[in-house]
């Protein structure tokens, strides 16, 4: 029995406001054909959560055009301060004012291209959780790290940064507010998906870390998503792994048809 499932689209710097409206209009008209009754029921019962993270400029278009679709809107990048002189950033109160209550943190493109260190990721993750957001915290190793057998050491370092002993307050967020996304850097946007065995091994490692530090209840309540070249063809074998509780999907979440296939696969995996 799956512990719950989250399918999240990470649009990165794609889909302007007009493209976002087109996307949601198409998703709305295809919804009842593509999403089965059991999947729709799982969504309404809260066992399957669906989210899309557009560029901030497209938030309003997303919110305005999704209508009654049960798709939450999330932020790709959020500063931990509430307001102030932080050039180019947006804050949690700005998001919640327009009904957004999910943010990603620690994405490898933020770490790689915008210099976000483990310390920045730690501060943002805990800062946003403390402001009531649900946070999808991303972590994962590079190809060089995997090839030199450092995968577990890297995951441990990244987990420690957010959930280490220093973070007395982190345990309270292991009730579903903190979601972990394992995204091997070598799999992102490359078409090189981790095999189900590789994904399961990393997810098992992450869940064991949480269990050892915070107990089995926290480990069972924390969803661990896989990300990295997920598509409608490979998602089912990944979601069938016992410790994979959903997917964070970039490229394949951009097209309505493909996105809806991912959602339906999430619903089908819950029935496993
Ligand atoms: P991808 O991106 O699905 O295009 O590999 C995933 C991500 O970066 O979250």
XYZ file of N, CA and C and ligand atoms in Angstrom:
825
model
N 0.854 -1.201 0.000
C 0.000 0.000 0.000
C 0.887 1.249 0.000
N 0.698 2.086 -0.998
C 1.503 3.312 -1.090
C 1.134 4.292 0.029
N 2.107 5.084 0.442
C 1.868 6.023 1.548
C 1.250 7.342 1.079
N 1.036 7.464 -0.216
C 0.555 8.726 -0.792
C 1.424 9.000 -2.000
N 1.045 9.955 -2.781
C 1.756 10.162 -4.044
C 1.658 11.637 -4.440
N 2.759 12.152 -4.942
C 2.780 13.548 -5.415
C 3.410 13.573 -6.806
N 2.688 14.136 -7.763
C 3.239 14.323 -9.104
C 3.392 15.825 -9.304
N 4.634 16.275 -9.504
C 4.896 17.707 -9.618
C 5.581 18.019 -10.948
N 5.067 19.030 -11.631
C 5.698 19.504 -12.859
C 6.596 20.684 -12.537
N 7.821 20.626 -13.023
C 8.784 21.701 -12.812
C 9.066 22.325 -14.176
N 8.419 23.443 -14.425
C 8.498 24.024 -15.773
C 9.788 24.807 -16.026
N 10.518 25.116 -14.990
C 11.753 25.906 -15.151
C 11.429 27.203 -15.913
N 12.288 27.630 -16.828
C 12.025 28.907 -17.523
C 11.281 28.634 -18.836
N 10.122 27.975 -18.704
C 9.297 27.658 -19.865
C 7.854 28.037 -19.581
N 7.133 28.398 -20.617
C 5.708 28.732 -20.602
C 5.448 30.138 -20.046
N 5.338 31.049 -20.979
C 4.931 32.431 -20.683
C 3.482 32.405 -20.203
N 2.936 33.558 -19.762
C 1.526 33.560 -19.337
C 0.577 33.028 -20.416
N 0.765 33.424 -21.676
C -0.195 32.939 -22.691
C -0.042 31.433 -22.911
N 1.185 30.932 -22.885
C 1.394 29.478 -23.043
C 0.831 28.719 -21.836
N 0.925 29.343 -20.674
C 0.389 28.721 -19.460
C -1.128 28.587 -19.571
N -1.765 29.644 -20.063
C -3.226 29.569 -20.254
C -3.594 28.478 -21.244
N -2.835 28.394 -22.331
C -3.110 27.333 -23.329
C -2.983 25.958 -22.685
N -1.944 25.805 -21.871
C -1.712 24.517 -21.205
C -2.915 24.129 -20.349
N -3.358 25.043 -19.481
C -4.440 24.684 -18.558
C -5.768 24.508 -19.290
N -5.982 25.283 -20.355
C -7.219 25.080 -21.121
C -7.223 23.674 -21.733
N -6.075 23.276 -22.288
C -5.997 21.938 -22.895
C -6.141 20.854 -21.822
N -5.481 21.036 -20.690
C -5.588 20.042 -19.610
C -7.043 19.932 -19.157
N -7.720 21.076 -19.045
C -9.125 21.076 -18.618
C -10.006 20.310 -19.593
N -9.766 20.506 -20.892
C -10.665 19.834 -21.834
C -10.335 18.343 -21.963
N -9.118 17.938 -21.642
C -8.756 16.514 -21.747
C -8.962 15.743 -20.440
N -9.160 16.466 -19.346
C -9.104 15.879 -17.995
C -9.975 14.626 -17.863
N -11.255 14.740 -18.193
C -12.146 13.601 -17.948
C -11.887 12.422 -18.876
N -11.299 12.686 -20.038
C -10.957 11.575 -20.938
C -9.693 10.864 -20.471
N -8.760 11.622 -19.958
C -7.431 11.055 -19.666
C -7.264 10.598 -18.213
N -8.066 11.167 -17.319
C -7.891 10.823 -15.903
C -9.062 9.944 -15.466
N -8.722 8.728 -15.063
C -9.760 7.741 -14.732
C -10.487 8.117 -13.447
N -11.648 7.490 -13.243
C -12.428 7.768 -12.026
C -11.634 7.433 -10.751
N -10.934 6.271 -10.679
C -10.167 5.992 -9.442
C -9.072 7.042 -9.186
N -8.448 7.536 -10.244
C -7.410 8.564 -10.053
C -8.051 9.864 -9.575
N -9.182 10.213 -10.166
C -9.866 11.442 -9.721
C -10.274 11.317 -8.252
N -10.701 10.112 -7.876
C -11.104 9.898 -6.479
C -9.894 10.009 -5.549
N -8.764 9.441 -5.974
C -7.542 9.525 -5.156
C -7.136 10.984 -4.954
N -7.330 11.796 -5.992
C -6.986 13.218 -5.864
C -7.949 13.888 -4.878
N -9.236 13.592 -5.021
C -10.177 14.286 -4.129
C -10.021 13.819 -2.683
N -9.513 12.607 -2.500
C -9.271 12.120 -1.124
C -7.928 12.594 -0.568
N -7.149 13.272 -1.390
C -5.856 13.781 -0.922
C -4.759 12.739 -0.917
N -5.026 11.543 -1.482
C -3.968 10.523 -1.526
C -3.014 10.793 -2.679
N -3.510 11.492 -3.694
C -2.675 11.884 -4.839
C -2.702 13.405 -4.937
N -1.523 14.009 -4.815
C -1.415 15.471 -4.897
C -0.769 15.820 -6.238
N -1.313 16.837 -6.897
C -0.797 17.249 -8.206
C -0.390 18.719 -8.124
N 0.772 19.010 -8.669
C 1.270 20.381 -8.580
C 2.056 20.745 -9.838
N 1.985 22.004 -10.209
C 2.769 22.511 -11.345
C 3.511 23.762 -10.869
N 4.790 23.849 -11.187
C 5.595 25.013 -10.784
C 5.990 25.810 -12.035
N 5.208 26.833 -12.388
C 5.532 27.658 -13.558
C 6.544 28.750 -13.175
N 7.047 29.491 -14.153
C 7.822 30.689 -13.807
C 6.909 31.658 -13.046
N 7.474 32.451 -12.155
C 6.647 33.337 -11.306
C 5.763 34.270 -12.147
N 6.265 34.688 -13.282
C 5.483 35.612 -14.119
C 4.177 34.970 -14.600
N 4.143 33.647 -14.608
C 2.957 32.933 -15.101
C 2.039 32.448 -13.977
N 2.338 32.812 -12.721
C 1.477 32.367 -11.606
C 0.024 32.782 -11.826
N -0.165 34.046 -12.143
C -1.540 34.531 -12.263
C -2.281 33.844 -13.401
N -1.579 33.656 -14.501
C -2.210 32.967 -15.634
C -2.582 31.547 -15.229
N -1.708 30.883 -14.478
C -1.975 29.499 -14.035
C -3.194 29.468 -13.118
N -3.199 30.352 -12.147
C -4.300 30.365 -11.178
C -5.612 30.724 -11.877
N -5.543 31.673 -12.783
C -6.753 32.112 -13.477
C -7.297 31.078 -14.445
N -6.417 30.293 -15.060
C -6.890 29.411 -16.127
C -7.066 27.965 -15.678
N -6.669 27.614 -14.469
C -6.833 26.189 -14.089
C -8.273 25.888 -13.702
N -9.085 26.920 -13.473
C -10.502 26.687 -13.141
C -10.632 25.814 -11.919
N -11.450 24.754 -12.030
C -11.658 23.853 -10.881
C -10.725 22.652 -10.899
N -9.745 22.653 -11.781
C -8.832 21.502 -11.820
C -8.108 21.368 -10.485
N -7.977 20.146 -9.971
C -7.325 19.954 -8.668
C -5.800 19.957 -8.794
N -5.271 21.020 -9.351
C -3.820 21.136 -9.565
C -3.327 22.341 -8.784
N -2.420 22.077 -7.838
C -1.867 23.194 -7.066
C -0.741 23.855 -7.863
N -0.525 25.112 -7.547
C 0.558 25.851 -8.197
C 1.678 26.017 -7.173
N 2.906 25.774 -7.612
C 4.051 25.891 -6.712
C 5.075 26.873 -7.266
N 5.958 27.313 -6.372
C 7.022 28.244 -6.749
C 8.330 27.464 -6.930
N 9.078 27.828 -7.964
C 10.361 27.140 -8.182
C 11.441 27.638 -7.229
N 11.328 28.912 -6.856
C 12.423 29.554 -6.114
C 11.844 30.639 -5.215
N 12.084 30.529 -3.911
C 11.490 31.476 -2.970
C 12.529 31.888 -1.934
N 12.636 33.190 -1.671
C 13.572 33.671 -0.650
C 12.991 33.448 0.738
N 13.861 33.260 1.723
C 13.331 32.979 3.058
C 12.917 34.235 3.816
N 13.449 35.412 3.432
C 13.019 36.632 4.122
C 11.634 37.021 3.622
N 10.896 37.717 4.472
C 9.508 38.047 4.113
C 9.436 39.213 3.118
N 10.406 40.142 3.208
C 10.441 41.309 2.313
C 11.803 41.967 2.483
N 12.139 42.871 1.577
C 13.371 43.633 1.774
C 14.227 43.708 0.537
N 15.472 44.145 0.725
C 16.379 44.423 -0.384
C 17.066 43.128 -0.846
N 16.298 42.289 -1.537
C 16.822 41.024 -2.064
C 16.480 40.955 -3.546
N 17.344 41.587 -4.310
C 17.159 41.797 -5.739
C 16.650 40.561 -6.482
N 15.524 40.717 -7.145
C 15.028 39.665 -8.039
C 14.293 38.525 -7.361
N 14.135 38.594 -6.052
C 13.556 37.460 -5.336
C 12.075 37.669 -5.015
N 11.402 36.574 -4.659
C 10.018 36.651 -4.175
C 9.935 35.918 -2.827
N 8.923 36.284 -2.029
C 8.862 35.742 -0.664
C 7.629 34.870 -0.442
N 7.658 34.125 0.673
C 6.520 33.252 1.013
C 5.224 34.041 1.227
N 5.243 35.187 1.945
C 3.972 35.911 2.089
C 3.392 36.375 0.747
N 4.257 36.699 -0.202
C 3.750 37.077 -1.536
C 3.039 35.892 -2.186
N 3.615 34.711 -1.998
C 3.008 33.509 -2.590
C 1.681 33.187 -1.925
N 1.686 33.198 -0.596
C 0.452 32.785 0.098
C -0.681 33.781 -0.172
N -0.307 35.046 -0.396
C -1.349 36.034 -0.713
C -2.132 35.651 -1.972
N -1.455 34.987 -2.915
C -2.187 34.589 -4.136
C -2.517 33.085 -4.127
N -2.423 32.469 -2.954
C -2.900 31.084 -2.814
C -1.870 30.016 -3.137
N -0.593 30.395 -3.201
C 0.450 29.387 -3.468
C 1.074 28.966 -2.142
N 1.124 27.637 -1.915
C 1.640 27.164 -0.636
C 2.668 26.042 -0.780
N 3.296 25.995 -1.966
C 4.327 24.975 -2.208
C 5.543 25.662 -2.817
N 6.731 25.271 -2.400
C 7.946 25.766 -3.065
C 8.975 24.658 -3.174
N 9.707 24.678 -4.260
C 10.890 23.827 -4.380
C 12.050 24.512 -3.671
N 13.009 23.731 -3.204
C 14.300 24.289 -2.754
C 15.402 23.322 -3.192
N 16.615 23.864 -3.306
C 17.792 23.022 -3.524
C 17.889 22.371 -4.888
N 17.121 22.850 -5.863
C 17.220 22.233 -7.192
C 18.657 22.334 -7.701
N 19.110 21.314 -8.402
C 20.528 21.297 -8.802
C 20.874 22.462 -9.728
N 19.872 22.973 -10.487
C 20.180 24.132 -11.344
C 20.380 25.389 -10.500
N 19.714 25.482 -9.368
C 19.968 26.605 -8.440
C 21.361 26.440 -7.818
N 21.683 25.209 -7.454
C 22.987 24.973 -6.829
C 24.105 25.254 -7.847
N 23.896 24.783 -9.093
C 24.945 24.833 -10.107
C 25.089 26.224 -10.743
N 23.975 26.841 -11.141
C 24.060 28.095 -11.910
C 23.920 29.339 -11.046
N 23.365 29.205 -9.850
C 23.138 30.384 -9.020
C 23.871 30.293 -7.687
N 24.784 29.346 -7.614
C 25.692 29.269 -6.473
C 25.042 28.973 -5.143
N 23.890 28.320 -5.137
C 23.260 28.025 -3.842
C 24.009 26.894 -3.146
N 24.543 27.209 -1.989
C 25.302 26.226 -1.209
C 24.342 25.410 -0.346
N 24.859 24.363 0.282
C 24.040 23.595 1.237
C 23.477 24.521 2.309
N 24.274 25.513 2.719
C 23.837 26.421 3.782
C 22.641 27.272 3.321
N 22.706 27.771 2.092
C 21.576 28.552 1.557
C 20.336 27.658 1.461
N 20.539 26.449 0.976
C 19.407 25.515 0.825
C 18.813 25.204 2.200
N 19.673 25.007 3.175
C 19.214 24.763 4.552
C 18.349 25.916 5.054
N 18.873 27.134 4.889
C 18.152 28.305 5.397
C 16.809 28.468 4.696
N 16.821 28.297 3.382
C 15.561 28.490 2.636
C 14.561 27.400 2.995
N 15.023 26.162 3.035
C 14.093 25.053 3.309
C 13.428 25.253 4.667
N 14.227 25.479 5.695
C 13.653 25.628 7.042
C 12.878 26.932 7.176
N 13.379 27.980 6.544
C 12.690 29.276 6.605
C 11.298 29.189 5.988
N 11.194 28.516 4.867
C 9.896 28.409 4.180
C 8.958 27.468 4.920
N 9.503 26.368 5.459
C 8.667 25.466 6.267
C 8.100 26.221 7.464
N 8.949 27.023 8.086
C 8.501 27.800 9.248
C 7.437 28.817 8.892
N 7.388 29.205 7.622
C 6.344 30.151 7.204
C 5.120 29.420 6.652
N 5.076 28.116 6.848
C 3.856 27.366 6.534
C 3.774 26.799 5.130
N 4.859 26.902 4.358
C 4.810 26.313 3.014
C 5.108 24.814 3.083
N 4.605 24.089 2.102
C 5.060 22.723 1.883
C 6.289 22.847 0.984
N 7.386 22.218 1.364
C 8.633 22.401 0.615
C 9.070 21.085 -0.014
N 9.373 21.153 -1.295
C 9.957 19.994 -1.992
C 11.458 20.264 -2.084
N 12.201 19.609 -1.217
C 13.646 19.826 -1.081
C 14.373 18.825 -1.994
N 15.142 19.366 -2.967
C 15.800 18.514 -3.963
C 17.250 18.232 -3.572
N 17.672 17.020 -3.844
C 19.069 16.660 -3.606
C 19.460 15.573 -4.592
N 20.754 15.350 -4.740
C 21.202 14.307 -5.671
C 22.651 14.502 -6.055
N 23.228 13.425 -6.527
C 24.662 13.420 -6.833
C 24.926 13.705 -8.315
N 26.133 14.168 -8.618
C 26.546 14.362 -10.013
C 27.045 13.025 -10.585
N 27.299 13.019 -11.884
C 27.812 11.788 -12.506
C 29.180 11.421 -11.932
N 30.033 12.436 -11.777
C 31.377 12.157 -11.252
C 31.281 11.574 -9.842
N 30.357 12.092 -9.062
C 30.192 11.565 -7.692
C 29.681 10.124 -7.713
N 28.748 9.837 -8.622
C 28.250 8.444 -8.707
C 29.377 7.518 -9.152
N 30.147 7.974 -10.163
C 31.198 7.098 -10.698
C 32.273 6.808 -9.660
N 32.442 7.710 -8.702
C 33.466 7.484 -7.679
C 32.843 6.999 -6.366
N 31.661 6.395 -6.505
C 30.985 5.776 -5.354
C 30.715 6.726 -4.196
N 30.423 7.965 -4.538
C 30.157 8.930 -3.458
C 28.671 9.250 -3.288
N 27.812 8.511 -3.985
C 26.386 8.858 -3.968
C 25.852 8.988 -2.539
N 26.088 7.967 -1.727
C 25.511 8.004 -0.376
C 26.134 9.108 0.469
N 27.433 9.336 0.284
C 28.097 10.407 1.060
C 27.504 11.767 0.695
N 27.214 11.980 -0.590
C 26.638 13.262 -1.025
C 25.213 13.413 -0.485
N 24.427 12.343 -0.603
C 23.049 12.415 -0.087
C 23.064 12.678 1.418
N 23.985 12.020 2.102
C 24.079 12.207 3.556
C 24.416 13.660 3.888
N 25.378 14.236 3.151
C 25.762 15.633 3.404
C 24.566 16.573 3.160
N 23.855 16.331 2.071
C 22.731 17.215 1.747
C 21.577 17.022 2.740
N 21.346 15.789 3.167
C 20.296 15.543 4.163
C 20.677 16.169 5.501
N 21.949 15.989 5.869
C 22.436 16.541 7.145
C 22.263 18.049 7.169
N 22.447 18.685 5.996
C 22.390 20.148 5.985
C 21.002 20.635 6.380
N 19.977 19.894 6.016
C 18.608 20.328 6.326
C 18.059 19.639 7.574
N 18.419 18.379 7.756
C 17.811 17.599 8.851
C 18.844 17.134 9.878
N 20.001 17.755 9.877
C 21.063 17.346 10.786
C 20.748 17.710 12.236
N 21.630 17.326 13.103
C 21.370 17.470 14.535
C 21.221 18.931 14.961
N 21.830 19.830 14.182
C 21.732 21.255 14.454
C 20.272 21.738 14.355
N 19.508 21.020 13.515
C 18.153 21.505 13.205
C 17.132 20.919 14.155
N 17.111 21.437 15.355
C 16.196 20.929 16.381
C 14.748 20.959 15.900
N 14.423 21.982 15.125
C 13.022 22.183 14.760
C 12.555 21.388 13.549
N 13.488 20.726 12.860
C 13.114 20.131 11.574
C 12.103 18.999 11.718
N 12.172 18.268 12.846
C 11.332 17.077 13.010
C 9.851 17.392 12.842
N 9.448 18.571 13.295
C 8.015 18.908 13.231
C 7.496 18.972 11.797
N 8.402 19.093 10.840
C 7.943 19.214 9.458
C 7.876 17.859 8.738
N 8.251 16.799 9.471
C 8.209 15.467 8.853
C 6.817 14.863 9.023
N 5.831 15.666 8.691
C 4.420 15.262 8.778
C 3.788 15.381 7.399
N 4.644 15.486 6.371
C 4.148 15.691 5.011
C 4.483 17.092 4.510
N 4.829 18.020 5.429
C 5.172 19.384 4.984
C 6.478 19.383 4.205
N 7.427 18.559 4.653
C 8.687 18.443 3.916
C 8.599 17.230 2.991
N 8.812 17.485 1.710
C 8.877 16.417 0.710
C 10.322 16.409 0.223
N 10.889 15.244 0.031
C 12.262 15.159 -0.473
C 12.195 14.706 -1.933
N 12.966 15.353 -2.804
C 13.019 14.908 -4.203
C 14.446 14.478 -4.524
N 14.608 13.180 -4.780
C 15.914 12.675 -5.198
C 16.038 12.885 -6.705
N 16.978 13.752 -7.085
C 17.185 14.055 -8.503
C 18.675 13.924 -8.826
N 19.096 12.737 -9.302
C 20.498 12.616 -9.688
C 20.806 13.627 -10.801
N 21.841 14.418 -10.621
C 22.111 15.524 -11.553
C 22.331 14.993 -12.968
N 22.942 13.812 -13.067
C 23.237 13.220 -14.380
C 21.977 12.782 -15.119
N 20.863 12.727 -14.415
C 19.613 12.281 -15.053
C 18.728 13.447 -15.464
N 19.054 14.655 -15.007
C 18.162 15.796 -15.262
C 18.357 16.324 -16.678
N 17.292 16.251 -17.447
C 17.300 16.810 -18.804
C 18.210 16.085 -19.770
N 18.683 14.902 -19.395
C 19.651 14.204 -20.234
C 19.046 13.013 -20.967
N 17.862 12.588 -20.551
C 17.287 11.362 -21.107
C 17.851 10.115 -20.439
N 18.806 10.290 -19.532
C 19.390 9.150 -18.811
C 18.661 8.986 -17.482
N 17.560 8.263 -17.493
C 16.805 8.072 -16.250
C 17.534 7.080 -15.352
N 17.460 7.284 -14.059
C 17.972 6.255 -13.143
C 17.124 5.004 -13.337
N 17.738 3.841 -13.196
C 16.946 2.611 -13.273
C 16.090 2.537 -12.013
N 15.001 1.772 -12.046
C 14.208 1.625 -10.823
C 15.074 1.150 -9.646
N 16.050 0.288 -9.917
C 16.912 -0.220 -8.832
C 17.760 0.904 -8.245
N 18.311 1.751 -9.141
C 19.131 2.880 -8.649
C 18.275 3.851 -7.850
N 17.072 4.135 -8.366
C 16.188 5.072 -7.667
C 15.803 4.494 -6.307
N 15.399 3.228 -6.298
C 14.950 2.621 -5.038
C 16.086 2.629 -4.001
N 17.313 2.335 -4.443
C 18.433 2.302 -3.488
C 18.633 3.674 -2.844
N 18.574 4.730 -3.652
C 18.765 6.082 -3.108
C 17.590 6.456 -2.205
N 16.383 6.116 -2.615
C 15.205 6.452 -1.805
C 15.218 5.704 -0.485
N 15.654 4.440 -0.529
C 15.736 3.621 0.697
C 16.743 4.276 1.659
N 17.849 4.745 1.072
C 18.890 5.381 1.896
C 18.330 6.632 2.581
N 17.585 7.428 1.811
C 17.010 8.675 2.361
C 15.986 8.344 3.455
N 15.132 7.352 3.173
C 14.108 7.025 4.177
C 14.750 6.441 5.448
N 15.802 5.658 5.285
C 16.474 5.092 6.460
C 17.096 6.203 7.307
N 17.656 7.196 6.623
C 18.217 8.344 7.351
C 17.133 8.975 8.223
N 15.968 9.219 7.638
C 14.879 9.869 8.384
C 14.414 8.957 9.520
N 14.335 7.661 9.225
C 13.861 6.720 10.252
C 14.825 6.660 11.441
N 16.128 6.605 11.117
C 17.115 6.520 12.209
C 17.099 7.766 13.084
N 16.948 8.940 12.440
C 17.006 10.189 13.206
C 15.682 10.561 13.865
N 14.590 10.259 13.170
C 13.298 10.826 13.612
C 12.217 9.779 13.868
N 12.509 8.503 13.606
C 11.545 7.445 13.892
C 10.744 7.027 12.674
N 10.075 5.880 12.833
C 9.412 5.280 11.672
C 8.180 6.060 11.228
N 7.501 6.719 12.164
C 6.322 7.485 11.755
C 6.706 8.626 10.810
N 7.770 9.351 11.178
C 8.247 10.450 10.327
C 8.675 9.903 8.969
N 9.346 8.757 8.979
C 9.831 8.174 7.711
C 8.664 7.777 6.813
N 7.586 7.312 7.409
C 6.429 6.889 6.608
C 5.610 8.075 6.117
N 5.662 9.172 6.852
C 4.861 10.332 6.440
C 5.569 11.202 5.405
N 6.857 10.984 5.214
C 7.621 11.833 4.295
C 7.613 11.241 2.888
N 7.083 12.009 1.953
C 7.079 11.541 0.565
C 8.454 11.796 -0.040
N 8.958 10.819 -0.773
C 10.247 10.962 -1.469
C 9.981 10.775 -2.962
N 10.195 11.845 -3.721
C 9.924 11.844 -5.154
C 11.199 11.527 -5.920
N 11.043 10.958 -7.108
C 12.185 10.799 -8.002
C 12.070 11.833 -9.117
N 13.196 12.425 -9.504
C 13.214 13.343 -10.635
C 14.441 13.112 -11.487
N 14.296 13.321 -12.794
C 15.419 13.158 -13.727
C 14.966 12.346 -14.924
N 14.570 13.062 -16.002
C 14.154 12.418 -17.256
C 12.995 11.441 -17.074
N 12.075 11.785 -16.167
C 10.844 10.988 -16.056
C 9.954 11.324 -17.248
N 9.315 10.302 -17.820
C 8.383 10.542 -18.926
C 7.245 9.525 -18.842
N 6.230 9.660 -19.689
C 5.088 8.738 -19.581
C 5.477 7.266 -19.769
N 6.582 7.011 -20.470
C 6.981 5.617 -20.714
C 7.675 4.993 -19.498
N 8.468 5.779 -18.780
C 9.241 5.155 -17.692
C 8.662 5.401 -16.299
N 7.634 6.254 -16.196
C 7.183 6.636 -14.845
C 6.625 5.447 -14.056
N 5.906 4.550 -14.713
C 5.246 3.487 -13.949
C 6.243 2.563 -13.272
N 7.348 2.254 -13.968
C 8.317 1.344 -13.344
C 9.019 2.033 -12.168
N 9.162 3.354 -12.236
C 9.775 4.078 -11.106
C 8.799 4.140 -9.926
N 7.542 4.451 -10.215
C 6.554 4.581 -9.135
C 6.222 3.237 -8.500
N 6.553 2.152 -9.187
C 6.288 0.829 -8.611
C 7.275 0.496 -7.491
N 8.375 1.227 -7.393
C 9.361 0.968 -6.334
C 8.751 1.334 -4.982
N 8.985 0.507 -3.969
C 8.308 0.736 -2.685
C 8.606 2.086 -2.037
N 9.793 2.634 -2.267
C 10.122 3.907 -1.606
C 10.023 5.120 -2.518
N 9.447 4.941 -3.700
C 9.249 6.081 -4.607
C 7.790 6.521 -4.499
N 7.594 7.737 -4.016
C 6.238 8.224 -3.698
C 5.781 9.319 -4.657
N 6.358 9.340 -5.849
C 5.925 10.357 -6.796
C 7.082 10.796 -7.654
N 6.843 11.822 -8.466
C 7.865 12.261 -9.413
C 7.863 13.777 -9.540
N 9.062 14.317 -9.729
C 9.247 15.734 -10.054
C 9.737 15.750 -11.502
N 8.920 16.336 -12.373
C 9.145 16.152 -13.808
C 9.317 17.488 -14.515
N 10.411 17.622 -15.249
C 10.657 18.836 -16.019
C 10.045 18.732 -17.403
N 10.864 18.366 -18.395
C 10.475 18.383 -19.807
C 9.121 17.744 -20.097
N 8.873 16.577 -19.513
C 7.648 15.835 -19.854
C 6.402 16.407 -19.183
N 6.577 17.446 -18.361
C 5.383 18.053 -17.735
C 4.881 19.252 -18.539
N 5.584 19.587 -19.626
C 5.257 20.828 -20.346
C 4.105 20.679 -21.329
N 3.860 19.459 -21.775
C 2.787 19.234 -22.766
C 1.572 18.635 -22.062
N 0.372 19.158 -22.351
C -0.825 18.700 -21.641
C -1.012 17.188 -21.669
N -0.848 16.604 -22.850
C -1.083 15.173 -22.978
C -0.133 14.349 -22.118
N 1.113 14.705 -22.209
C 2.152 13.991 -21.468
C 1.978 14.211 -19.962
N 1.647 15.448 -19.571
C 1.423 15.748 -18.153
C 0.287 14.884 -17.612
N -0.804 14.793 -18.374
C -1.953 14.018 -17.911
C -1.609 12.529 -17.812
N -0.751 12.040 -18.683
C -0.317 10.632 -18.570
C 0.463 10.417 -17.274
N 1.252 11.402 -16.894
C 2.017 11.292 -15.645
C 1.060 11.257 -14.448
N 0.038 12.115 -14.502
C -0.947 12.155 -13.408
C -1.657 10.801 -13.289
N -2.074 10.264 -14.441
C -2.790 8.990 -14.423
C -1.880 7.867 -13.902
N -0.607 7.923 -14.286
C 0.337 6.913 -13.778
C 0.455 7.014 -12.256
N 0.390 8.223 -11.730
C 0.423 8.409 -10.269
C -0.780 7.738 -9.626
N -1.941 7.919 -10.220
C -3.158 7.295 -9.692
C -3.067 5.774 -9.767
N -2.568 5.257 -10.891
C -2.466 3.807 -11.046
C -1.483 3.213 -10.032
N -0.401 3.950 -9.760
C 0.613 3.427 -8.824
C 0.034 3.315 -7.415
N -0.914 4.173 -7.076
C -1.513 4.101 -5.733
C -2.265 2.801 -5.531
N -2.726 2.233 -6.627
C -3.513 1.009 -6.521
C -2.614 -0.227 -6.389
N -1.295 -0.064 -6.504
C -0.389 -1.236 -6.461
C -0.366 -1.882 -5.090
P 13.696 16.641 -16.357
O 13.880 17.681 -15.148
O 12.439 15.847 -16.066
O 13.543 17.501 -17.586
O 14.898 15.772 -16.391
C 13.582 17.294 -13.833
C 13.914 18.409 -12.871
O 14.924 19.094 -13.080
O 13.193 18.624 -11.884
